Amino acid sequence: MSMKGDVWSAALAKCALFAGLDEEEVLLVASLAQEKRVRRKGVFFREGDQPCALHLLLAGEVALKQASIDGQEVIVRLVGPGEVFALASALEGAAYPVTAEALRASHALVWDQPAVQELLRRIPGLCRNAMAVLLRRIRDLEQRFREIATERVSQRLARTLLRLARHAGRKVEGGVLIDLPLSREDLAQMTGTTLFTVSRCLAEWERKGIVEAGREKVLIRSTHGLVTVAEDLPSADE
Amino acid sequence: MSMKGDVWSAALAKCALFAGLDEEEVLLVASLAQEKRVRRKGVFFREGDQPCALHLLLAGEVALKQASIDGQEVIVRLVGPGEVFALASALEGAAYPVTAEALRASHALVWDQPAVQELLRRIPGLCRNAMAVLLRRIRDLEQRFREIATERVSQRLARTLLRLARHAGRKVEGGVLIDLPLSREDLAQMTGTTLFTVSRCLAEWERKGIVEAGREKVLIRSTHGLVTVAEDLPSADE
DNA sequence: CGTGCCCTTGAAGATCTTCAAACGCAGTGG
DNA sequence: CCACTGCGTTTGAAGATCTTCAAGGGCACG
């Protein structure tokens, strides 16, 4: 237990939800956690599942998807190592509004609802931290809402790629590689369009030398070029 | 002061943020509040303003708008009496991400940042209440995000009207009147489309007897008809 | 009785989706 | 080693959907 506590405490400290906790509190958090591992394409939980638990991703990458009645899916958020997910559901005690699907083999700490309640009771600063996390999510959602409401697909896709580069970009010779196995369909579900339109955009940008696209792979050759598209600025070649 | 406290306490108790507070706490909340009145088309604050304060709407109706660089506006949320707004900004201490414009003459209680901090320190349950409010907003935003990403304008507009009916609907003979002065442009900014498309949708629905549209006015004659549109179900007449 | 604001409508065209067909790569099994 | 197969991808063509622009109508309010 105490060894695990040590291994986990690094991850816990990096996480915004548990930032600023003292040693004793970290141990409490660790002692109530359970572990869960999921292989690529597996799920931590499905939309509608109950009861629901708080998750902290230690390793891997998770996509949170929401489906409409007719089966159309949207990716609401990508979660990377050190980020929590299902915080809202765990706090509210409501069913998960999304399905958490692993893009690659993933490993998370999990706190069930009694544990979350216990933590909230015993750790004074936790509620403030939780609020900070939620506030950030609201900002993010409002911005994306405005984007999807007012911008064209190419602009939104460019922004999505830029965000992905920040979230999971790896510098390589020739540009920034988005180091996630994302299909055209995945990008479409993040952008609010179809895989066909995504494919066409990427093909056009490849012709212009802005990106290099491959199977479940995008390499950004010119961040500046993408910004130009995202902001709808006139580009050199038309 | 004490009279004001009495007048306000009813409004405070109805508000989710201050629910469950004891009498002493309510008095504290009231004692730190300031009043602000704004006429129709006036604003409580503008995007980018700082420092920012927590607002509780007592009377009137407020639209929260966000503008993109090229001037396109989106209505992120409508706020009715008893609801708080700018909670996130007040908690974070960041600039307002939206402009709060009054749809009709409005009256609000306002707490500046020191007051908010003081309240958070002195009222133990407040943080939990704030979280509940934020969680609700996240749910709402995620749902609307999925809608705007996957549905056609007519579906989204139908949903917007149904939400408005719930939020500010007044039963009259012949249906439910949306009791707010909303222009076609406003509806467009809530739905992520143009005023022209809104106008055409309403005209079509009027022909089918689903709504009755007028200048800054919509009367829903058949809620069921709107649901049919929103869910993209086959309707009787095509 | 104008004047401003909101609304409607048509026409043209941009943008995006849908559908069908086919390509190519990765992994599998013969 | 090769063929097979599945999956992700590409591309074209057709058409649905939505936006844009222009013109004009009508109502409210000064």
Coordinates of C-alpha atoms (C1' of nucleotides) in Angstrom, one line a residue:
Chain A
M1 CA 0.0 0.0 0.0
S2 CA 2.6 2.5 1.1
M3 CA 4.7 1.7 -2.0
K4 CA 1.7 2.3 -4.2
G5 CA 1.1 5.5 -2.3
D6 CA 4.6 6.6 -3.2
V7 CA 4.2 5.6 -6.9
W8 CA 0.9 7.4 -7.1
S9 CA 1.7 10.5 -5.2
A10 CA 3.7 11.9 -8.1
A11 CA 0.7 11.5 -10.4
L12 CA -1.6 12.9 -7.7
A13 CA 0.5 16.0 -7.1
K14 CA 0.5 16.8 -10.8
C15 CA -3.2 16.7 -11.1
A16 CA -5.1 19.9 -10.7
L17 CA -7.8 18.3 -8.5
F18 CA -5.3 17.2 -5.9
A19 CA -2.8 20.2 -6.1
G20 CA -1.6 21.7 -2.9
L21 CA -2.6 18.8 -0.6
D22 CA -0.4 18.0 2.3
E23 CA 1.2 14.6 2.7
E24 CA -1.4 13.2 5.0
E25 CA -4.2 14.1 2.6
V26 CA -2.4 12.6 -0.3
L27 CA -2.1 9.3 1.6
L28 CA -5.8 9.4 2.3
V29 CA -6.6 10.0 -1.3
A30 CA -4.3 7.1 -2.3
S31 CA -5.7 4.8 0.3
L32 CA -9.3 5.1 -1.1
A33 CA -8.2 4.7 -4.7
Q34 CA -8.7 1.6 -6.8
E35 CA -6.9 0.7 -10.0
K36 CA -8.3 0.0 -13.3
R37 CA -6.6 -1.0 -16.6
V38 CA -8.3 -1.0 -20.0
R39 CA -6.8 -2.2 -23.3
R40 CA -7.0 -0.2 -26.5
K41 CA -10.6 0.3 -27.7
G42 CA -11.9 -0.9 -24.3
V43 CA -14.1 1.3 -22.1
F44 CA -13.9 2.6 -18.5
F45 CA -17.6 3.1 -18.4
R46 CA -20.5 3.6 -20.8
E47 CA -23.1 6.4 -21.2
G48 CA -25.9 5.7 -18.8
D49 CA -23.9 3.5 -16.4
Q50 CA -24.4 3.8 -12.7
P51 CA -23.2 4.2 -10.0
C52 CA -20.4 6.3 -11.3
A53 CA -16.9 7.0 -10.1
L54 CA -14.2 9.6 -10.3
H55 CA -11.3 8.6 -12.6
L56 CA -7.7 9.9 -12.7
L57 CA -5.8 8.8 -15.8
L58 CA -2.2 7.7 -15.0
A59 CA -1.3 6.5 -18.4
G60 CA -2.8 6.2 -21.9
E61 CA -5.4 8.3 -23.6
V62 CA -9.2 8.3 -23.3
A63 CA -11.9 9.8 -25.5
L64 CA -15.2 10.8 -23.9
K65 CA -18.0 10.2 -26.4
Q66 CA -21.6 11.2 -26.4
A67 CA -24.2 9.5 -28.7
S68 CA -27.4 10.9 -30.1
I69 CA -30.5 8.8 -30.3
D70 CA -29.9 7.9 -34.0
G71 CA -26.4 6.7 -33.2
Q72 CA -24.3 9.7 -34.2
E73 CA -21.4 10.1 -31.9
V74 CA -19.5 13.2 -30.8
I75 CA -16.1 13.3 -28.9
V76 CA -16.7 15.8 -26.1
R77 CA -13.2 15.6 -24.8
L78 CA -9.8 13.9 -24.9
V79 CA -8.2 13.0 -21.6
G80 CA -4.5 12.6 -21.2
P81 CA -2.3 11.4 -18.3
G82 CA -2.7 13.4 -15.1
E83 CA -6.2 14.6 -16.0
V84 CA -9.4 13.5 -14.1
F85 CA -12.6 12.6 -15.8
A86 CA -16.1 11.8 -14.8
L87 CA -15.7 14.4 -12.0
A88 CA -19.1 15.9 -12.7
S89 CA -20.9 12.6 -12.6
A90 CA -19.1 11.5 -9.4
L91 CA -20.0 14.7 -7.6
E92 CA -23.6 14.8 -8.8
G93 CA -24.3 11.1 -8.4
A94 CA -25.9 11.1 -11.8
A95 CA -25.4 8.6 -14.6
Y96 CA -22.4 9.1 -16.9
P97 CA -23.4 11.4 -19.8
V98 CA -20.6 10.0 -21.9
T99 CA -18.7 6.8 -22.8
A100 CA -15.0 6.7 -21.9
E101 CA -13.2 4.8 -24.5
A102 CA -9.4 4.1 -24.5
L103 CA -7.5 5.3 -27.6
R104 CA -4.6 3.2 -26.4
A105 CA -4.0 0.9 -23.4
S106 CA -4.8 2.9 -20.4
H107 CA -4.4 2.9 -16.6
A108 CA -6.4 4.9 -14.1
L109 CA -7.1 5.4 -10.5
V110 CA -10.8 5.2 -9.5
W111 CA -12.7 6.5 -6.5
D112 CA -16.3 5.3 -6.1
Q113 CA -18.9 7.6 -4.8
P114 CA -18.6 6.9 -1.1
A115 CA -14.8 7.5 -1.4
V116 CA -15.4 10.8 -3.2
Q117 CA -17.8 11.9 -0.5
E118 CA -15.3 10.9 2.2
L119 CA -12.6 12.9 0.4
L120 CA -14.7 16.0 0.1
R121 CA -15.6 15.8 3.8
R122 CA -12.0 15.3 5.0
I123 CA -10.0 17.5 2.7
P124 CA -11.0 21.1 3.0
G125 CA -9.3 22.4 -0.1
L126 CA -10.7 19.8 -2.4
C127 CA -13.9 21.5 -3.2
R128 CA -12.1 24.6 -4.3
N129 CA -9.8 22.5 -6.5
A130 CA -12.8 20.7 -8.0
M131 CA -14.3 24.1 -8.8
A132 CA -11.2 25.2 -10.5
V133 CA -11.3 22.1 -12.7
L134 CA -14.9 22.6 -13.6
L135 CA -14.4 26.3 -14.3
R136 CA -11.7 25.4 -16.8
R137 CA -14.1 22.9 -18.5
I138 CA -16.8 25.5 -18.8
R139 CA -14.5 28.0 -20.4
D140 CA -13.3 25.4 -22.8
L141 CA -16.9 24.3 -23.7
E142 CA -18.1 27.8 -24.2
Q143 CA -15.3 28.6 -26.6
R144 CA -15.8 25.5 -28.6
F145 CA -19.5 26.2 -28.7
R146 CA -18.9 29.6 -30.2
E147 CA -16.5 28.1 -32.7
I148 CA -18.8 25.4 -33.9
A149 CA -21.7 27.8 -34.1
T150 CA -19.9 30.4 -36.2
E151 CA -17.0 28.9 -38.1
R152 CA -16.6 26.7 -41.1
V153 CA -15.4 23.1 -41.0
S154 CA -11.9 23.9 -42.2
Q155 CA -11.4 26.5 -39.5
R156 CA -12.7 24.2 -36.8
L157 CA -10.6 21.3 -37.9
A158 CA -7.5 23.6 -38.0
R159 CA -8.3 24.6 -34.4
T160 CA -8.8 21.0 -33.4
L161 CA -5.4 20.1 -34.8
L162 CA -3.7 23.0 -33.0
R163 CA -5.3 22.0 -29.7
L164 CA -4.2 18.4 -30.3
A165 CA -0.7 19.6 -30.9
R166 CA -0.7 21.4 -27.6
H167 CA -2.3 18.5 -25.8
A168 CA -0.3 15.6 -27.3
G169 CA 2.2 17.1 -29.8
R170 CA 5.6 15.6 -30.1
K171 CA 8.3 17.5 -31.9
V172 CA 10.0 15.6 -34.7
E173 CA 12.1 16.7 -37.6
G174 CA 9.8 18.3 -40.0
G175 CA 7.2 19.5 -37.6
V176 CA 4.9 18.5 -34.8
L177 CA 3.5 15.0 -34.7
I178 CA 0.1 14.5 -33.1
D179 CA 1.0 11.5 -31.1
L180 CA -2.4 9.8 -30.9
P181 CA -4.1 7.1 -33.0
L182 CA -6.9 9.3 -34.3
S183 CA -8.8 8.2 -37.3
R184 CA -10.5 10.7 -39.7
E185 CA -13.7 9.6 -38.1
D186 CA -12.4 10.6 -34.7
L187 CA -11.3 14.0 -35.9
A188 CA -14.7 14.4 -37.5
Q189 CA -16.5 13.7 -34.2
M190 CA -14.3 16.2 -32.5
T191 CA -15.0 18.9 -35.1
G192 CA -18.6 18.3 -35.8
T193 CA -18.4 17.1 -39.4
T194 CA -18.0 13.9 -41.4
L195 CA -14.9 11.8 -42.1
F196 CA -15.1 12.7 -45.7
T197 CA -14.8 16.4 -45.2
V198 CA -11.9 15.9 -42.8
S199 CA -10.2 13.7 -45.4
R200 CA -10.7 16.4 -48.1
C201 CA -9.3 19.2 -45.8
L202 CA -6.2 17.2 -45.0
A203 CA -5.6 16.4 -48.6
E204 CA -5.9 20.0 -49.5
W205 CA -3.5 21.1 -46.7
E206 CA -1.1 18.4 -47.7
R207 CA -1.0 19.8 -51.2
K208 CA -0.2 23.2 -49.7
G209 CA 2.5 21.7 -47.5
I210 CA 0.8 22.5 -44.2
V211 CA 0.4 19.0 -42.9
E212 CA 1.4 15.4 -43.7
A213 CA -1.4 13.0 -43.2
G214 CA -1.3 9.2 -42.8
R215 CA -3.3 6.4 -41.5
E216 CA -4.4 7.5 -38.0
K217 CA -1.6 10.0 -38.1
V218 CA -1.2 13.8 -38.7
L219 CA 2.0 15.7 -38.8
I220 CA 1.8 19.4 -38.7
R221 CA 4.5 20.9 -40.9
S222 CA 3.5 24.5 -40.5
T223 CA 1.7 25.6 -37.4
H224 CA 1.5 29.0 -38.8
G225 CA -0.3 27.7 -41.9
L226 CA -2.9 26.1 -39.6
V227 CA -3.4 29.3 -37.7
T228 CA -3.9 31.1 -41.0
V229 CA -6.7 28.7 -41.8
A230 CA -8.2 28.8 -38.3
E231 CA -8.4 32.6 -38.3
D232 CA -9.6 32.7 -41.9
L233 CA -6.8 34.9 -42.9
P234 CA -5.8 35.3 -46.6
S235 CA -3.0 32.8 -47.4
A236 CA -0.2 33.2 -49.8
D237 CA -1.4 30.8 -52.4
E238 CA -5.0 30.6 -53.5
Chain B
M1 CA -30.8 47.3 5.5
S2 CA -32.9 44.9 7.4
M3 CA -35.9 45.7 5.2
K4 CA -33.8 45.1 2.2
G5 CA -32.6 41.9 3.7
D6 CA -36.1 40.8 4.1
V7 CA -37.0 41.7 0.5
W8 CA -34.0 40.0 -0.9
S9 CA -34.0 36.9 1.3
A10 CA -36.9 35.5 -0.7
A11 CA -34.9 35.8 -3.9
L12 CA -31.8 34.5 -2.3
A13 CA -33.5 31.4 -0.9
K14 CA -34.9 30.5 -4.4
C15 CA -31.5 30.7 -5.9
A16 CA -29.6 27.4 -6.2
L17 CA -26.3 29.1 -5.2
F18 CA -27.7 30.2 -1.8
A19 CA -30.1 27.2 -1.1
G20 CA -30.1 25.7 2.3
L21 CA -28.4 28.6 4.1
D22 CA -29.4 29.5 7.6
E23 CA -30.8 32.9 8.5
E24 CA -27.5 34.3 9.7
E25 CA -25.8 33.4 6.5
V26 CA -28.5 34.9 4.4
L27 CA -28.1 38.1 6.3
L28 CA -24.3 38.1 5.6
V29 CA -24.9 37.5 1.9
A30 CA -27.4 40.3 1.8
S31 CA -25.1 42.7 3.7
L32 CA -22.3 42.3 1.2
A33 CA -24.6 42.7 -1.9
Q34 CA -24.9 45.8 -4.0
E35 CA -27.7 46.6 -6.3
K36 CA -27.6 47.3 -10.0
R37 CA -30.3 48.3 -12.4
V38 CA -30.0 48.3 -16.2
R39 CA -32.5 49.3 -18.8
R40 CA -33.5 47.3 -21.8
K41 CA -30.5 46.8 -24.2
G42 CA -28.1 48.0 -21.5
V43 CA -25.3 45.9 -20.2
F44 CA -24.2 44.7 -16.8
F45 CA -20.7 44.1 -18.1
R46 CA -18.8 43.6 -21.3
E47 CA -16.6 40.9 -22.6
G48 CA -13.1 41.5 -21.3
D49 CA -14.1 43.8 -18.4
Q50 CA -12.3 43.5 -15.1
P51 CA -12.5 43.2 -12.2
C52 CA -15.6 41.0 -12.4
A53 CA -18.4 40.4 -9.9
L54 CA -21.0 37.8 -9.2
H55 CA -24.5 38.7 -10.3
L56 CA -27.9 37.4 -9.1
L57 CA -30.8 38.5 -11.3
L58 CA -33.8 39.6 -9.3
A59 CA -36.0 40.8 -12.2
G60 CA -35.7 41.1 -15.9
E61 CA -33.9 38.9 -18.4
V62 CA -30.3 38.9 -19.5
A63 CA -28.5 37.4 -22.5
L64 CA -24.9 36.4 -22.2
K65 CA -23.2 36.9 -25.6
Q66 CA -19.7 36.0 -26.9
A67 CA -18.2 37.6 -29.9
S68 CA -15.7 36.2 -32.3
I69 CA -12.9 38.3 -33.7
D70 CA -14.8 39.1 -36.9
G71 CA -17.8 40.4 -34.9
Q72 CA -20.0 37.4 -35.1
E73 CA -22.0 36.9 -31.9
V74 CA -23.3 33.9 -30.1
I75 CA -25.8 33.8 -27.3
V76 CA -24.2 31.4 -24.8
R77 CA -27.1 31.5 -22.3
L78 CA -30.2 33.3 -21.2
V79 CA -30.6 34.2 -17.5
G80 CA -33.9 34.6 -15.8
P81 CA -34.9 35.9 -12.4
G82 CA -33.4 33.9 -9.5
E83 CA -30.4 32.7 -11.6
V84 CA -26.8 33.8 -11.0
F85 CA -24.4 34.7 -13.7
A86 CA -20.7 35.5 -14.0
L87 CA -20.2 33.0 -11.3
A88 CA -17.2 31.4 -13.1
S89 CA -15.5 34.7 -13.7
A90 CA -16.0 35.9 -10.1
L91 CA -14.6 32.7 -8.7
E92 CA -11.6 32.6 -11.1
G93 CA -10.9 36.3 -11.0
A94 CA -10.5 36.2 -14.8
A95 CA -12.0 38.7 -17.2
Y96 CA -15.6 38.1 -18.3
P97 CA -15.7 35.9 -21.3
V98 CA -19.1 37.2 -22.3
T99 CA -21.2 40.4 -22.4
A100 CA -24.3 40.5 -20.3
E101 CA -27.0 42.4 -22.2
A102 CA -30.5 43.0 -20.8
L103 CA -33.4 41.8 -23.0
R104 CA -35.7 44.0 -20.8
A105 CA -35.2 46.3 -17.9
S106 CA -33.3 44.3 -15.3
H107 CA -32.4 44.4 -11.6
A108 CA -29.6 42.4 -10.0
L109 CA -27.7 41.9 -6.8
V110 CA -23.9 42.2 -7.3
W111 CA -21.0 40.9 -5.1
D112 CA -17.6 42.1 -6.0
Q113 CA -14.6 39.8 -5.7
P114 CA -13.6 40.5 -2.1
A115 CA -17.2 39.9 -1.1
V116 CA -17.3 36.6 -3.0
Q117 CA -14.1 35.5 -1.3
E118 CA -15.5 36.5 2.1
L119 CA -18.7 34.6 1.5
L120 CA -16.8 31.5 0.4
R121 CA -14.7 31.7 3.6
R122 CA -17.6 32.2 6.0
I123 CA -20.3 30.0 4.5
P124 CA -19.2 26.4 4.5
G125 CA -21.9 25.0 2.2
L126 CA -21.4 27.7 -0.5
C127 CA -18.6 25.9 -2.3
R128 CA -20.8 22.8 -2.7
N129 CA -23.7 24.9 -3.9
A130 CA -21.5 26.6 -6.4
M131 CA -20.3 23.3 -7.7
A132 CA -23.8 22.1 -8.2
V133 CA -24.5 25.2 -10.3
L134 CA -21.4 24.7 -12.4
L135 CA -22.2 21.0 -12.9
R136 CA -25.5 21.9 -14.3
R137 CA -24.0 24.3 -16.7
I138 CA -21.5 21.7 -17.9
R139 CA -24.3 19.2 -18.6
D140 CA -26.2 21.8 -20.5
L141 CA -23.2 22.9 -22.6
E142 CA -22.2 19.3 -23.4
Q143 CA -25.7 18.5 -24.6
R144 CA -25.9 21.7 -26.7
F145 CA -22.5 20.9 -28.1
R146 CA -23.6 17.5 -29.3
E147 CA -26.8 19.0 -30.8
I148 CA -25.0 21.7 -32.7
A149 CA -22.4 19.2 -33.9
T150 CA -24.8 16.6 -35.2
E151 CA -28.2 18.2 -35.9
R152 CA -29.7 20.3 -38.7
V153 CA -30.8 23.9 -38.1
S154 CA -34.5 23.1 -38.0
Q155 CA -33.9 20.5 -35.3
R156 CA -31.7 22.8 -33.2
L157 CA -34.2 25.7 -33.6
A158 CA -37.0 23.5 -32.5
R159 CA -35.0 22.5 -29.4
T160 CA -34.2 26.1 -28.7
L161 CA -37.9 27.0 -28.7
L162 CA -38.8 24.1 -26.5
R163 CA -36.1 25.1 -24.0
L164 CA -37.3 28.7 -24.1
A165 CA -40.9 27.5 -23.5
R166 CA -39.7 25.7 -20.4
H167 CA -37.5 28.7 -19.3
A168 CA -39.9 31.5 -20.0
G169 CA -43.1 30.0 -21.4
R170 CA -46.5 31.5 -20.5
K171 CA -49.7 29.5 -21.2
V172 CA -52.2 31.4 -23.2
E173 CA -55.2 30.3 -25.1
G174 CA -54.0 28.6 -28.2
G175 CA -50.6 27.5 -26.9
V176 CA -47.5 28.6 -25.0
L177 CA -46.1 32.0 -25.6
I178 CA -42.4 32.6 -25.3
D179 CA -42.6 35.6 -23.1
L180 CA -39.3 37.3 -24.1
P181 CA -38.5 39.9 -26.7
L182 CA -36.3 37.8 -28.9
S183 CA -35.6 38.8 -32.5
R184 CA -35.0 36.4 -35.3
E185 CA -31.3 37.4 -35.0
D186 CA -31.3 36.5 -31.3
L187 CA -32.8 33.1 -32.0
A188 CA -30.2 32.6 -34.7
Q189 CA -27.4 33.4 -32.3
M190 CA -28.8 30.9 -29.8
T191 CA -29.0 28.2 -32.5
G192 CA -25.9 28.8 -34.5
T193 CA -27.4 30.0 -37.8
T194 CA -28.6 33.1 -39.5
L195 CA -31.7 35.2 -39.0
F196 CA -32.8 34.3 -42.6
T197 CA -32.8 30.6 -41.9
V198 CA -34.7 31.1 -38.6
S199 CA -37.3 33.2 -40.5
R200 CA -37.8 30.5 -43.1
C201 CA -38.2 27.8 -40.5
L202 CA -40.7 29.8 -38.6
A203 CA -42.6 30.6 -41.8
E204 CA -42.7 26.9 -42.7
W205 CA -43.9 25.9 -39.2
E206 CA -46.5 28.6 -39.3
R207 CA -47.9 27.1 -42.5
K208 CA -48.1 23.8 -40.8
G209 CA -49.8 25.3 -37.7
I210 CA -47.0 24.4 -35.3
V211 CA -46.2 28.0 -34.3
E212 CA -47.4 31.5 -34.7
A213 CA -44.6 34.0 -35.3
G214 CA -44.7 37.8 -34.9
R215 CA -42.3 40.6 -34.3
E216 CA -40.0 39.5 -31.5
K217 CA -42.6 37.0 -30.5
V218 CA -43.2 33.2 -31.0
L219 CA -46.3 31.4 -29.9
I220 CA -46.0 27.6 -29.8
R221 CA -49.3 26.1 -30.9
S222 CA -48.2 22.5 -30.9
T223 CA -45.4 21.5 -28.6
H224 CA -45.7 18.0 -30.0
G225 CA -45.1 19.3 -33.5
L226 CA -41.9 20.9 -32.4
V227 CA -40.8 17.7 -30.7
T228 CA -41.4 15.9 -33.9
V229 CA -39.1 18.3 -35.7
A230 CA -36.5 18.2 -33.0
E231 CA -36.3 14.5 -33.0
D232 CA -36.4 14.3 -36.8
L233 CA -39.4 12.1 -36.7
P234 CA -41.7 11.7 -39.8
S235 CA -44.6 14.1 -39.6
A236 CA -48.1 13.7 -40.8
D237 CA -47.8 16.1 -43.7
E238 CA -44.8 16.2 -46.0
Chain C
dC1 C1' -46.2 60.8 -41.3
dG2 C1' -41.8 59.7 -41.7
dT3 C1' -38.0 56.8 -40.0
dG4 C1' -35.9 53.0 -38.0
dC5 C1' -36.0 48.5 -36.9
dC6 C1' -37.5 43.9 -37.7
dC7 C1' -39.0 40.7 -40.7
dT8 C1' -39.9 38.2 -45.3
dT9 C1' -38.8 36.3 -49.6
dG10 C1' -36.3 35.1 -53.9
dA11 C1' -32.3 33.9 -56.3
dA12 C1' -27.6 32.4 -56.6
dG13 C1' -24.1 30.1 -55.0
dA14 C1' -20.9 28.3 -51.3
dT15 C1' -20.4 24.6 -48.3
dC16 C1' -21.1 20.3 -46.7
dT17 C1' -23.1 15.7 -46.6
dT18 C1' -24.3 11.4 -48.7
dC19 C1' -23.4 7.5 -51.4
dA20 C1' -20.8 4.5 -54.2
dA21 C1' -16.6 2.8 -55.7
dA22 C1' -12.1 1.8 -55.2
dC23 C1' -7.2 2.1 -53.1
dG24 C1' -3.7 0.6 -49.9
dC25 C1' -1.8 -1.0 -45.8
dA26 C1' -1.5 -4.2 -41.8
dG27 C1' -2.3 -8.2 -39.9
dT28 C1' -3.8 -13.2 -40.6
dG29 C1' -3.7 -17.6 -42.2
dG30 C1' -2.7 -20.8 -45.6
Chain D
dC1 C1' 5.8 -16.2 -49.4
dC2 C1' 1.5 -14.9 -51.1
dA3 C1' -3.2 -14.2 -51.0
dC4 C1' -6.9 -12.7 -48.3
dT5 C1' -9.4 -9.8 -45.5
dG6 C1' -10.6 -5.9 -42.7
dC7 C1' -10.2 -1.3 -41.8
dG8 C1' -9.1 3.2 -42.6
dT9 C1' -8.8 6.2 -46.3
dT10 C1' -9.5 8.7 -50.8
dT11 C1' -12.1 10.5 -54.5
dG12 C1' -15.9 11.8 -57.6
dA13 C1' -20.6 13.0 -58.4
dA14 C1' -25.0 14.4 -57.0
dG15 C1' -27.7 16.8 -54.3
dA16 C1' -29.3 18.7 -49.6
dT17 C1' -28.7 22.3 -46.7
dC18 C1' -27.5 26.6 -45.5
dT19 C1' -25.6 31.3 -46.3
dT20 C1' -25.3 35.5 -48.6
dC21 C1' -27.0 39.4 -50.9
dA22 C1' -30.6 42.3 -52.6
dA23 C1' -35.1 44.1 -52.5
dG24 C1' -39.1 45.2 -50.3
dG25 C1' -43.0 45.0 -46.7
dG26 C1' -44.9 46.3 -42.3
dC27 C1' -45.2 47.8 -37.8
dA28 C1' -44.1 50.8 -33.9
dC29 C1' -42.6 54.9 -32.2
dG30 C1' -41.2 59.5 -32.2

